[in-house]
Short mmCIF file of C-alpha atoms and ligand atoms in Angstrom, two decimals:
data_model
loop_
_atom_site.label_atom_id
_atom_site.label_comp_id
_atom_site.label_asym_id
_atom_site.label_seq_id
_atom_site.Cartn_x
_atom_site.Cartn_y
_atom_site.Cartn_z
CA MET A 1 48.29 -8.31 -48.65
CA LEU A 2 48.79 -8.73 -44.88
CA PHE A 3 48.22 -5.05 -44.47
CA LYS A 4 44.94 -5.28 -46.44
CA GLN A 5 43.73 -8.20 -44.27
CA GLN A 6 44.56 -6.27 -41.09
CA ALA A 7 42.62 -3.24 -42.35
CA LEU A 8 39.63 -5.46 -43.16
CA LEU A 9 39.76 -7.03 -39.69
CA ARG A 10 39.96 -3.58 -38.08
CA GLN A 11 36.95 -2.51 -40.14
CA LYS A 12 34.96 -5.61 -39.06
CA LEU A 13 35.90 -5.07 -35.42
CA PHE A 14 34.80 -1.45 -35.69
CA VAL A 15 31.41 -2.43 -37.14
CA LEU A 16 30.90 -5.14 -34.49
CA GLY A 17 32.01 -2.76 -31.72
CA SER A 18 29.63 -0.07 -32.95
CA LEU A 19 26.82 -2.62 -33.08
CA ALA A 20 27.56 -3.76 -29.52
CA ILE A 21 27.73 -0.20 -28.17
CA GLY A 22 24.57 0.71 -30.11
CA SER A 23 22.69 -2.27 -28.66
CA LEU A 24 23.92 -1.44 -25.18
CA LEU A 25 22.82 2.18 -25.53
CA TYR A 26 19.44 1.04 -26.89
CA LEU A 27 18.95 -1.31 -23.95
CA VAL A 28 19.84 1.36 -21.42
CA ALA A 29 17.48 3.81 -23.08
CA ARG A 30 14.71 1.20 -23.29
CA VAL A 31 14.97 0.21 -19.63
CA GLY A 32 14.97 3.88 -18.68
CA SER A 33 11.95 4.64 -20.81
CA LEU A 34 10.14 1.56 -19.47
CA ASP A 35 10.68 2.89 -16.00
CA ARG A 36 9.30 6.23 -16.98
CA LEU A 37 6.44 4.66 -18.89
CA GLN A 38 5.52 2.24 -16.18
CA PRO A 39 2.73 4.32 -14.69
CA LEU A 40 1.22 4.72 -18.16
CA CYS A 41 1.16 1.05 -19.11
CA PRO A 42 -1.80 -1.10 -18.24
CA ILE A 43 -0.31 -3.54 -15.74
CA ASP A 44 -2.64 -6.27 -17.01
CA GLY A 45 -1.20 -6.15 -20.49
CA ARG A 46 2.35 -6.45 -19.25
CA PHE A 47 2.00 -9.23 -16.74
CA GLY A 48 -0.86 -11.27 -18.13
CA PRO A 49 -4.42 -11.54 -16.89
CA ARG A 50 -5.23 -11.09 -13.22
CA SER A 51 -7.96 -12.50 -11.11
CA GLN A 52 -11.02 -10.27 -10.71
CA ASP A 53 -10.43 -9.53 -7.01
CA GLU A 54 -6.84 -8.53 -7.49
CA ILE A 55 -6.71 -4.82 -8.11
CA PRO A 56 -3.40 -3.44 -9.29
CA LEU A 57 -2.84 -0.12 -7.66
CA ARG A 58 -1.15 2.70 -9.40
CA ALA A 59 0.22 5.91 -8.05
CA LEU A 60 -2.34 8.66 -7.67
CA GLN A 61 -0.22 10.81 -9.97
CA PHE A 62 -1.15 8.37 -12.68
CA LYS A 63 -4.83 9.05 -12.20
CA ARG A 64 -4.19 12.75 -12.50
CA GLY A 65 -2.19 12.06 -15.65
CA LEU A 66 -3.41 9.83 -18.40
CA LEU A 67 -6.95 9.11 -17.21
CA HIS A 68 -7.46 12.81 -16.65
CA GLU A 69 -6.51 13.53 -20.25
CA PHE A 70 -8.85 10.81 -21.43
CA ARG A 71 -11.63 12.25 -19.34
CA LYS A 72 -11.10 15.66 -20.87
CA GLY A 73 -11.49 14.05 -24.29
CA ASN A 74 -7.87 14.66 -25.31
CA ALA A 75 -7.39 11.09 -26.47
CA THR A 76 -7.50 9.32 -29.76
CA LYS A 77 -9.19 5.98 -30.43
CA GLU A 78 -5.76 4.42 -30.90
CA GLN A 79 -4.57 5.61 -27.50
CA ILE A 80 -7.69 4.21 -25.87
CA GLN A 81 -7.12 0.83 -27.52
CA LEU A 82 -3.41 0.88 -26.75
CA HIS A 83 -4.05 1.43 -23.06
CA ASN A 84 -6.89 -1.08 -22.96
CA LEU A 85 -9.30 1.50 -21.55
CA VAL A 86 -12.99 0.77 -21.29
CA GLN A 87 -16.19 2.47 -20.24
CA GLN A 88 -17.67 0.26 -17.56
CA LEU A 89 -21.05 0.20 -15.90
CA PRO A 90 -20.75 1.21 -12.25
CA LYS A 91 -20.03 -1.50 -9.69
CA ALA A 92 -21.22 0.85 -6.95
CA ILE A 93 -23.64 3.77 -6.95
CA ILE A 94 -24.07 6.58 -4.44
CA ILE A 95 -27.87 6.66 -4.55
CA GLY A 96 -28.32 9.52 -2.09
CA VAL A 97 -29.26 11.26 0.00
CA ARG A 98 -29.40 14.73 -1.52
CA LYS A 99 -27.42 17.16 0.68
CA GLY A 100 -26.02 14.27 2.67
CA GLY A 101 -22.51 14.92 1.35
CA THR A 102 -22.80 12.87 -1.86
CA ARG A 103 -20.30 15.00 -3.79
CA ALA A 104 -17.73 14.94 -0.97
CA LEU A 105 -18.08 11.17 -0.72
CA LEU A 106 -17.63 10.62 -4.45
CA GLU A 107 -14.63 12.95 -4.70
CA MET A 108 -12.98 11.40 -1.65
CA LEU A 109 -13.49 7.85 -2.92
CA ASN A 110 -11.96 8.95 -6.18
CA LEU A 111 -8.71 9.41 -4.24
CA HIS A 112 -8.47 5.62 -4.29
CA PRO A 113 -6.40 4.45 -7.26
CA ALA A 114 -8.83 1.62 -8.02
CA VAL A 115 -11.86 3.94 -8.18
CA VAL A 116 -12.89 6.03 -11.16
CA LYS A 117 -15.75 8.46 -10.72
CA ALA A 118 -18.36 9.60 -13.18
CA SER A 119 -17.97 13.34 -12.69
CA GLN A 120 -21.49 14.34 -13.67
CA GLU A 121 -24.73 13.13 -12.13
CA ILE A 122 -26.07 10.91 -14.92
CA HIS A 123 -29.73 10.69 -13.82
CA PHE A 124 -30.22 7.57 -15.87
CA PHE A 125 -32.53 5.59 -13.59
CA ASP A 126 -34.68 8.46 -12.29
CA ASN A 127 -35.27 10.23 -15.58
CA ASP A 128 -37.69 8.40 -17.91
CA GLU A 129 -36.31 10.11 -20.99
CA ASN A 130 -32.75 9.07 -20.17
CA TYR A 131 -33.81 5.59 -19.14
CA ALA A 132 -35.56 5.10 -22.48
CA LYS A 133 -32.19 5.66 -24.21
CA GLY A 134 -31.04 2.29 -22.91
CA ILE A 135 -28.14 0.84 -20.96
CA GLU A 136 -25.56 1.44 -23.73
CA TRP A 137 -26.31 5.14 -23.51
CA TYR A 138 -25.65 4.92 -19.77
CA ARG A 139 -22.40 3.00 -20.26
CA LYS A 140 -21.17 5.55 -22.77
CA LYS A 141 -21.64 8.24 -20.12
CA MET A 142 -19.10 6.48 -17.91
CA PRO A 143 -15.46 7.58 -17.73
CA PHE A 144 -12.66 5.53 -19.23
CA SER A 145 -11.02 3.14 -16.81
CA TYR A 146 -8.93 -0.01 -16.72
CA PRO A 147 -10.92 -3.23 -16.52
CA HIS A 148 -9.82 -3.93 -12.95
CA GLN A 149 -10.87 -0.50 -11.68
CA ILE A 150 -14.37 0.18 -10.47
CA THR A 151 -16.55 2.97 -11.74
CA ILE A 152 -18.75 4.84 -9.28
CA GLU A 153 -21.49 7.29 -10.12
CA LYS A 154 -23.71 9.39 -7.88
CA SER A 155 -27.21 10.65 -8.53
CA PRO A 156 -28.88 11.52 -5.22
CA ALA A 157 -32.36 11.58 -6.74
CA TYR A 158 -32.17 7.78 -7.09
CA PHE A 159 -32.84 7.28 -3.39
CA ILE A 160 -36.26 8.89 -3.40
CA THR A 161 -37.47 7.99 -6.91
CA GLU A 162 -40.00 5.19 -6.94
CA GLU A 163 -38.93 3.37 -10.15
CA VAL A 164 -35.20 3.38 -9.49
CA PRO A 165 -34.66 0.26 -7.31
CA GLU A 166 -36.27 -2.04 -9.86
CA ARG A 167 -34.38 -0.43 -12.74
CA ILE A 168 -31.01 -0.75 -11.01
CA TYR A 169 -31.84 -4.32 -10.03
CA LYS A 170 -32.49 -5.14 -13.69
CA MET A 171 -29.07 -3.78 -14.61
CA ASN A 172 -27.13 -5.53 -11.83
CA SER A 173 -28.78 -7.32 -8.94
CA SER A 174 -25.49 -7.58 -7.02
CA ILE A 175 -24.46 -3.93 -7.31
CA LYS A 176 -23.19 -2.16 -4.17
CA LEU A 177 -25.27 0.76 -2.97
CA LEU A 178 -23.96 3.66 -0.93
CA ILE A 179 -26.21 6.00 1.01
CA ILE A 180 -24.83 9.00 2.87
CA VAL A 181 -27.11 10.51 5.50
CA ARG A 182 -27.02 13.50 7.82
CA GLU A 183 -29.11 14.37 10.84
CA PRO A 184 -32.53 14.65 9.13
CA THR A 185 -33.44 18.18 10.26
CA THR A 186 -30.05 19.59 9.27
CA ARG A 187 -30.35 17.82 5.93
CA ALA A 188 -33.82 19.31 5.36
CA ILE A 189 -32.51 22.81 6.11
CA SER A 190 -29.56 22.24 3.78
CA ASP A 191 -32.00 21.12 1.08
CA TYR A 192 -34.08 24.27 1.65
CA THR A 193 -30.93 26.44 1.53
CA GLN A 194 -30.01 25.07 -1.89
CA VAL A 195 -33.47 25.80 -3.31
CA LEU A 196 -33.50 29.25 -1.68
CA GLU A 197 -30.16 30.09 -3.29
CA GLY A 198 -31.54 29.08 -6.68
CA LYS A 199 -34.54 31.38 -6.23
CA GLU A 200 -32.35 34.26 -5.09
CA ARG A 201 -30.15 33.82 -8.11
CA LYS A 202 -33.22 34.33 -10.28
CA ASN A 203 -34.27 37.33 -8.18
CA LYS A 204 -37.30 35.44 -6.95
CA THR A 205 -38.72 35.52 -3.46
CA TYR A 206 -39.27 32.33 -1.48
CA TYR A 207 -41.05 31.25 1.67
CA LYS A 208 -39.26 30.94 4.96
CA PHE A 209 -38.28 27.42 5.96
CA GLU A 210 -40.65 27.51 8.92
CA LYS A 211 -43.60 28.21 6.65
CA LEU A 212 -42.81 25.26 4.40
CA ALA A 213 -41.91 22.75 7.09
CA ILE A 214 -44.93 23.37 9.33
CA ASP A 215 -48.51 23.03 8.11
CA PRO A 216 -50.22 26.33 9.10
CA ASN A 217 -53.61 24.60 9.52
CA THR A 218 -52.53 21.82 11.87
CA CYS A 219 -49.31 23.35 13.21
CA GLU A 220 -47.80 19.91 12.67
CA VAL A 221 -44.86 18.96 10.47
CA ASN A 222 -45.80 19.29 6.83
CA THR A 223 -45.13 15.84 5.37
CA LYS A 224 -46.01 17.10 1.91
CA TYR A 225 -42.90 19.27 1.89
CA LYS A 226 -40.29 17.42 -0.15
CA ALA A 227 -37.35 18.44 2.05
CA VAL A 228 -39.14 16.82 5.00
CA ARG A 229 -40.14 13.69 3.09
CA THR A 230 -36.62 13.11 1.82
CA SER A 231 -35.34 13.05 5.41
CA ILE A 232 -37.63 10.14 6.37
CA TYR A 233 -34.84 7.78 5.40
CA THR A 234 -36.49 4.59 6.56
CA LYS A 235 -39.48 5.01 4.22
CA HIS A 236 -37.26 5.21 1.18
CA LEU A 237 -34.91 2.47 2.31
CA GLU A 238 -37.83 0.10 2.85
CA ARG A 239 -38.75 0.47 -0.83
CA TRP A 240 -35.19 -0.43 -1.83
CA LEU A 241 -35.23 -3.47 0.43
CA LYS A 242 -37.93 -5.02 -1.73
CA TYR A 243 -35.21 -5.50 -4.34
CA PHE A 244 -31.87 -5.64 -2.54
CA PRO A 245 -30.79 -7.29 0.73
CA ILE A 246 -29.46 -4.95 3.42
CA GLU A 247 -25.93 -6.41 2.96
CA GLN A 248 -25.75 -4.66 -0.40
CA PHE A 249 -26.07 -1.23 1.24
CA HIS A 250 -23.52 0.74 3.15
CA ILE A 251 -24.66 3.76 5.09
CA VAL A 252 -22.15 6.58 5.43
CA ASP A 253 -22.40 9.03 8.33
CA GLY A 254 -22.44 12.35 6.47
CA ASP A 255 -21.99 14.40 9.64
CA ARG A 256 -18.83 12.47 10.47
CA LEU A 257 -17.58 12.72 6.89
CA ILE A 258 -17.48 16.49 7.48
CA THR A 259 -15.55 16.41 10.76
CA GLU A 260 -13.55 13.21 10.48
CA PRO A 261 -13.62 11.85 6.92
CA LEU A 262 -10.90 9.18 7.03
CA PRO A 263 -12.60 6.55 9.24
CA GLU A 264 -15.80 6.88 7.21
CA LEU A 265 -13.85 6.38 3.98
CA GLN A 266 -12.05 3.38 5.43
CA LEU A 267 -15.42 1.75 6.13
CA VAL A 268 -16.39 2.31 2.51
CA GLU A 269 -13.11 0.85 1.24
CA LYS A 270 -13.88 -2.25 3.27
CA PHE A 271 -17.45 -2.46 1.97
CA LEU A 272 -16.21 -2.20 -1.60
CA ASN A 273 -13.53 -4.84 -0.96
CA LEU A 274 -10.82 -2.38 -1.84
CA PRO A 275 -7.42 -2.48 -0.18
CA PRO A 276 -7.03 0.54 2.12
CA ARG A 277 -5.28 3.23 0.12
CA ILE A 278 -6.84 6.53 1.19
CA SER A 279 -4.77 7.99 4.00
CA GLN A 280 -4.64 11.07 6.17
CA TYR A 281 -2.13 12.49 3.66
CA ASN A 282 -4.97 12.69 1.10
CA LEU A 283 -7.19 14.80 3.36
CA TYR A 284 -6.28 18.11 4.94
CA PHE A 285 -8.40 20.58 6.82
CA ASN A 286 -8.73 23.95 5.11
CA ALA A 287 -9.54 26.53 7.77
CA THR A 288 -10.73 29.11 5.22
CA ARG A 289 -13.24 26.69 3.73
CA GLY A 290 -14.04 25.15 7.08
CA PHE A 291 -13.95 21.70 5.47
CA TYR A 292 -11.56 18.94 4.62
CA CYS A 293 -10.06 19.21 1.14
CA LEU A 294 -8.40 16.61 -1.06
CA ARG A 295 -4.70 16.11 -1.69
CA PHE A 296 -3.93 13.87 -4.67
CA ASN A 297 -0.19 14.45 -4.62
CA ILE A 298 2.44 17.04 -3.84
CA VAL A 299 1.25 19.38 -6.59
CA PHE A 300 -2.43 18.68 -6.95
CA ASN A 301 -5.05 19.33 -4.31
CA LYS A 302 -8.58 20.64 -4.37
CA CYS A 303 -11.49 21.72 -2.20
CA LEU A 304 -15.12 21.19 -3.12
CA ALA A 305 -16.95 24.02 -4.91
CA GLY A 306 -18.40 26.89 -2.90
CA SER A 307 -21.91 25.48 -3.40
CA LYS A 308 -20.94 22.78 -0.92
CA GLY A 309 -20.95 24.07 2.61
CA ARG A 310 -23.43 26.92 2.38
CA ILE A 311 -24.36 28.97 5.41
CA HIS A 312 -27.83 27.89 6.50
CA PRO A 313 -30.44 30.49 7.44
CA GLU A 314 -31.42 30.79 11.08
CA VAL A 315 -34.43 28.58 11.80
CA ASP A 316 -36.85 29.06 14.70
CA SER A 317 -35.79 26.73 17.53
CA SER A 318 -39.36 25.54 18.19
CA VAL A 319 -39.58 24.39 14.56
CA ILE A 320 -36.29 22.55 14.90
CA THR A 321 -37.53 20.84 18.06
CA LYS A 322 -40.78 19.87 16.35
CA LEU A 323 -38.96 18.43 13.37
CA ARG A 324 -36.52 16.48 15.53
CA LYS A 325 -39.41 15.00 17.50
CA PHE A 326 -41.14 14.12 14.25
CA PHE A 327 -38.11 12.35 12.78
CA HIS A 328 -37.22 10.50 16.00
CA PRO A 329 -39.37 7.33 15.52
CA PHE A 330 -38.38 7.08 11.85
CA ASN A 331 -34.73 7.34 12.87
CA GLN A 332 -35.12 4.53 15.41
CA LYS A 333 -36.56 2.28 12.72
CA PHE A 334 -33.77 3.30 10.36
CA TYR A 335 -31.09 2.38 12.95
CA GLN A 336 -32.77 -0.96 13.48
CA ILE A 337 -32.75 -1.80 9.78
CA ILE A 338 -29.20 -0.72 9.06
CA GLY A 339 -27.67 -2.00 12.30
CA ARG A 340 -25.91 1.29 13.04
CA THR A 341 -26.91 4.24 15.20
CA PHE A 342 -26.09 7.91 14.83
CA ASN A 343 -26.00 10.64 17.43
CA TRP A 344 -29.19 12.23 16.17
CA PRO A 345 -31.48 13.83 18.76
P1 LIG B 1 -24.22 22.19 3.31
O1 LIG B 1 -24.09 22.98 2.08
O2 LIG B 1 -25.55 22.17 3.89
O3 LIG B 1 -23.17 22.50 4.34
P2 LIG B 1 -24.34 17.09 -1.45
O4 LIG B 1 -23.01 16.96 -2.13
O5 LIG B 1 -25.01 15.76 -1.28
O6 LIG B 1 -25.20 18.13 -2.07
O7 LIG B 1 -24.04 17.55 0.03
C1 LIG B 1 -23.59 18.84 0.33
C2 LIG B 1 -23.05 18.82 1.74
O8 LIG B 1 -21.81 18.14 1.79
C3 LIG B 1 -22.77 20.20 2.27
O9 LIG B 1 -23.94 20.64 2.90
C4 LIG B 1 -21.59 19.99 3.21
O10 LIG B 1 -21.90 20.20 4.57
C5 LIG B 1 -21.23 18.52 3.02
N1 LIG B 1 -19.80 18.23 2.96
C6 LIG B 1 -19.24 17.11 3.47
N2 LIG B 1 -17.94 17.13 3.33
C7 LIG B 1 -17.63 18.27 2.68
C8 LIG B 1 -16.40 18.84 2.25
N3 LIG B 1 -15.23 18.21 2.47
N4 LIG B 1 -16.44 20.03 1.62
C9 LIG B 1 -17.62 20.66 1.43
N5 LIG B 1 -18.81 20.17 1.81
C10 LIG B 1 -18.82 18.98 2.44
#
């Protein structure tokens, strides 16, 4: 009898012991997996709601991980819901200027863990057909992000398209607007170079830059030439100012973004009220490319495509001088409006 009771007790102790060890093992495993999962879990969900200005910052590896998969479309509806991901309208837009360095700016800002970029140019506000599809169509074009992150898109045609300021205003009158500019003559030549390359690709011939930029009848600068008109920054900005106060714009020095990107990016972080997170580590000079490239982490880095940083054709120096003289008064006005000067001739 006593022997039977002892055996029963031993059996009970064994079951209890197994349960205790099992629980302990489960806890250890759970804590371990939580640690590993941490970068994947929406911080909001785990620690309760946050105030709007508080932006939880994740490791950059995270952005290359889960969000990247979502962006590639490798995600199910359930995963999207589970991670509380949303497609948000942009809180900031790079509205231009074409060939100012818009792609470099967007990609570099995307290094910030609180920024999510729309990879493609959406052309919602400048294209009547797209605009007619409505704001939900636009929102659905945006990448997935966490609610506390900000989405940024860039469509350089916005800056010069007449209808765009009013349309953006109607969507969000307090949106932040980024404009990246380069020395106007260099920008015009870069613009020409892009069009020239397109023609050459189609085996078409094209005029020389000099012929397009100078009116052969008057020998003056041809203001009908789009590449020239786009570089009269003040004219375009003045149209925008009918809708938005100057405080809602930030002007990026595109020439400096090429040679010294970090301080320009730090100014943008400040303008967007983002904590400074982009560092020199994220930007390294690639001598072969002749440009700064992006380092996300120890394994992932990238340079911009070869279509960025083309070799410009040689342009007659008298034409360059004429163009610089032409742009000078417009530049002065531009500096006055934006409260910043550039080293343009
Ligand atoms: P060029 O091709 O004339 O050199 P956008 O993206 O608005 O089309 O601007 C293109 C310009 O971005 C390029 O003009 C290039 O000079 C500039 N740029 C700035 N930073 C760059 C970078 N890190 N890599 C490549 N191009 C860069």
